[in-house]
Amino acid sequence: MEVPLFLALREIRAARGRFLLMGLVVMLVAALVGIVSGFTTGLGNDTVSALRALPATHVAFATGARSDQFNRSLVDETTVTGWRQRPGVEAAPLGVTITRGTTDRGLEIDMAAFGVEPGTFPAPPVRRGTGLDAARPGLVVSGKLAADGVRVGDTVTVDRLGLKLPVTGVTDDLSYGHVPAAYLPLDTWRDIRFGVPGARTAADRLPRDASGVVLRVKAGADLTAADRALGTSTLPMSKVLEAAPGYKGERVTMSSIQVFLYLIAPLLVGAFFAVWTVQRAPELALLRAIGASRRRLLSYTVMQAAVVVVAGTVAGGALALATGLLLGAAVPFSLPAGTLLATLAAVALVGLAGTCLTLRRVTTPDPLTMLGAAR
């Protein structure tokens, strides 16, 4: 193995300009794949992080809601009670709607209002301040809103309704549909969802509905029978994420870009080494003529490709990380170590797969033919 590695490194040094150019191409492809992965993860978190944070296994929606369920689904209190009576199921109502408001300091905000019953498991933990209290309606805001300037003690006036809500606490950086989340008691959420602008509707006159029922299901619970009995459609959390606006479309778009990049990488690497193999035919012929085995030439070529691809991929990963640091919080970008390593490994593997296009030409020709063709 030492001889093929020595020859591979020696040839790279001798033709460093060409290999540097190829390494730069691999680096840019790897960086682009890493950046796209970062945007894919970041956009996904910015769309559904509030849903991922729910300590639940399933959500039950109204049967008629087939898409965008949090906007189209409404379940009444009877349905919630029915789910709570099912064996092996812990249930709590959840309301979700997007609204706007203005703080008493004049800061205009967008917020995804999550209505929950205080004390139930969907209620968020707080990092600062106090949690939700049914006796004292208020808001627990996402850390994203706190970063925008919303502080504990502020009062948020909900647009159109004039509903004033004090900010009592701050939770994690959670959002829904690219809008920071804000948690409030379910009755207050009903005021926002069903209230008439310019009029104060008594609480007993508002519909007692919620967007869905959040479930924690134990093994053996019969969800199918419960859906039939209660007129709901239950989805696991992996499918619930698709109920967020734009989530599925964003994932398909970004994943398609990644797939095309994975297809481009082996073609670029393969084309480079195919041309390079033709150019070094005399050297390969000489090695075969003096007794180098096909296996030795194969190792030599693969090692040469591995050095270029791995070095370019590592440099591309560093560039992707640097790009994420430069972007900061300006755009939704997230590139965890596990995602980055998996992405770089995939780029390196498909890049090395591209060298397979050149291996037949390296190992099969007769050395005398190759020497004759070089004259």
Tab-separated table of C-alpha atoms in Angstrom, residues 49-184:
chain	number	residue	atom	x	y	z
A	49	SER	CA	-40.233	23.635	16.090
A	50	ALA	CA	-43.292	24.490	18.197
A	51	LEU	CA	-44.962	21.250	17.056
A	52	ARG	CA	-41.812	19.204	17.654
A	53	ALA	CA	-41.661	20.586	21.185
A	54	LEU	CA	-45.095	19.176	22.031
A	55	PRO	CA	-44.637	16.203	24.408
A	56	ALA	CA	-47.121	14.155	22.393
A	57	THR	CA	-47.282	11.084	20.170
A	58	HIS	CA	-50.377	11.934	18.083
A	59	VAL	CA	-52.864	14.696	17.329
A	60	ALA	CA	-56.546	14.077	16.551
A	61	PHE	CA	-58.182	16.434	14.034
A	62	ALA	CA	-61.703	16.754	12.683
A	63	THR	CA	-62.356	14.140	9.986
A	64	GLY	CA	-63.082	16.672	7.239
A	65	ALA	CA	-59.675	18.378	7.517
A	66	ARG	CA	-57.345	16.759	4.977
A	67	SER	CA	-54.640	19.442	4.770
A	68	ASP	CA	-53.562	22.505	6.744
A	69	GLN	CA	-55.426	20.867	9.620
A	70	PHE	CA	-54.624	23.463	12.281
A	71	ASN	CA	-56.485	26.084	10.246
A	72	ARG	CA	-59.321	23.891	8.959
A	73	SER	CA	-59.991	21.527	11.842
A	74	LEU	CA	-62.297	22.258	14.783
A	75	VAL	CA	-63.107	19.754	17.518
A	76	ASP	CA	-65.636	20.422	20.282
A	77	GLU	CA	-65.449	19.774	24.017
A	78	THR	CA	-67.439	16.553	23.690
A	79	THR	CA	-64.736	15.127	21.424
A	80	VAL	CA	-62.006	16.181	23.855
A	81	THR	CA	-63.887	14.535	26.719
A	82	GLY	CA	-64.335	11.384	24.643
A	83	TRP	CA	-60.594	11.158	24.013
A	84	ARG	CA	-59.861	11.662	27.700
A	85	GLN	CA	-62.078	8.677	28.502
A	86	ARG	CA	-60.275	6.330	26.096
A	87	PRO	CA	-58.074	3.759	27.861
A	88	GLY	CA	-54.326	4.210	27.411
A	89	VAL	CA	-54.663	7.795	26.165
A	90	GLU	CA	-53.807	11.127	27.785
A	91	ALA	CA	-55.538	13.963	25.911
A	92	ALA	CA	-55.582	17.758	25.980
A	93	PRO	CA	-57.097	20.329	23.594
A	94	LEU	CA	-54.865	22.579	21.488
A	95	GLY	CA	-55.718	25.675	19.469
A	96	VAL	CA	-53.389	27.157	16.852
A	97	THR	CA	-53.808	30.354	14.873
A	98	ILE	CA	-51.548	33.114	13.561
A	99	THR	CA	-52.233	36.672	14.646
A	100	ARG	CA	-50.566	40.033	15.144
A	101	GLY	CA	-50.148	42.370	18.066
A	102	THR	CA	-48.439	45.484	19.398
A	103	THR	CA	-46.667	45.853	22.728
A	104	ASP	CA	-47.220	48.808	25.031
A	105	ARG	CA	-43.782	50.045	23.891
A	106	GLY	CA	-44.952	50.221	20.269
A	107	LEU	CA	-43.250	47.035	19.019
A	108	GLU	CA	-45.318	45.309	16.317
A	109	ILE	CA	-45.086	41.509	16.341
A	110	ASP	CA	-46.425	38.479	14.497
A	111	MET	CA	-47.145	35.469	16.669
A	112	ALA	CA	-48.457	31.945	16.289
A	113	ALA	CA	-50.955	31.764	19.161
A	114	PHE	CA	-51.014	28.313	20.797
A	115	GLY	CA	-54.022	27.912	23.051
A	116	VAL	CA	-53.555	25.321	25.804
A	117	GLU	CA	-55.196	24.532	29.112
A	118	PRO	CA	-52.814	25.636	31.894
A	119	GLY	CA	-51.507	22.664	33.837
A	120	THR	CA	-51.918	20.152	30.994
A	121	PHE	CA	-48.953	18.518	29.305
A	122	PRO	CA	-48.924	20.752	26.162
A	123	ALA	CA	-48.308	23.833	28.370
A	124	PRO	CA	-44.731	25.016	27.717
A	125	PRO	CA	-41.946	25.167	30.309
A	126	VAL	CA	-40.627	28.668	30.960
A	127	ARG	CA	-37.024	29.900	31.012
A	128	ARG	CA	-37.901	33.240	32.590
A	129	GLY	CA	-40.951	34.569	34.359
A	130	THR	CA	-43.967	32.423	35.209
A	131	GLY	CA	-46.071	29.948	33.271
A	132	LEU	CA	-49.698	30.117	32.173
A	133	ASP	CA	-52.419	30.667	34.758
A	134	ALA	CA	-56.098	30.182	33.941
A	135	ALA	CA	-57.042	32.755	36.582
A	136	ARG	CA	-54.740	35.395	35.081
A	137	PRO	CA	-54.732	35.330	31.272
A	138	GLY	CA	-51.360	36.168	29.781
A	139	LEU	CA	-48.725	35.185	27.250
A	140	VAL	CA	-45.674	32.945	27.423
A	141	VAL	CA	-43.660	34.036	24.411
A	142	SER	CA	-41.023	32.280	22.352
A	143	GLY	CA	-37.384	33.191	22.873
A	144	LYS	CA	-37.507	34.507	19.301
A	145	LEU	CA	-39.972	37.209	20.363
A	146	ALA	CA	-37.836	37.974	23.394
A	147	ALA	CA	-34.856	38.420	21.063
A	148	ASP	CA	-36.953	40.857	19.016
A	149	GLY	CA	-37.516	42.988	22.107
A	150	VAL	CA	-40.599	41.578	23.855
A	151	ARG	CA	-39.986	41.509	27.614
A	152	VAL	CA	-41.678	39.945	30.615
A	153	GLY	CA	-44.040	42.591	31.970
A	154	ASP	CA	-44.940	44.027	28.564
A	155	THR	CA	-48.580	44.119	27.514
A	156	VAL	CA	-49.471	42.898	24.026
A	157	THR	CA	-52.616	44.250	22.386
A	158	VAL	CA	-53.996	41.817	19.812
A	159	ASP	CA	-54.765	43.546	16.527
A	160	ARG	CA	-58.425	43.915	15.463
A	161	LEU	CA	-59.744	42.752	18.849
A	162	GLY	CA	-58.061	45.172	21.249
A	163	LEU	CA	-57.465	42.239	23.615
A	164	LYS	CA	-54.691	43.152	26.086
A	165	LEU	CA	-52.456	40.315	27.331
A	166	PRO	CA	-49.539	40.692	29.755
A	167	VAL	CA	-46.332	38.808	28.953
A	168	THR	CA	-45.720	36.546	31.941
A	169	GLY	CA	-42.898	34.293	30.743
A	170	VAL	CA	-40.436	33.295	28.043
A	171	THR	CA	-40.008	29.756	26.700
A	172	ASP	CA	-37.589	28.209	24.177
A	173	ASP	CA	-36.980	29.504	20.631
A	174	LEU	CA	-40.105	27.975	19.097
A	175	SER	CA	-42.002	28.901	15.960
A	176	TYR	CA	-44.771	27.706	13.668
A	177	GLY	CA	-44.988	28.533	9.978
A	178	HIS	CA	-41.940	30.840	10.307
A	179	VAL	CA	-43.802	32.843	12.965
A	180	PRO	CA	-42.614	32.908	16.617
A	181	ALA	CA	-44.919	31.040	18.975
A	182	ALA	CA	-46.798	32.560	21.899
A	183	TYR	CA	-48.732	30.412	24.383
A	184	LEU	CA	-51.924	31.513	26.110
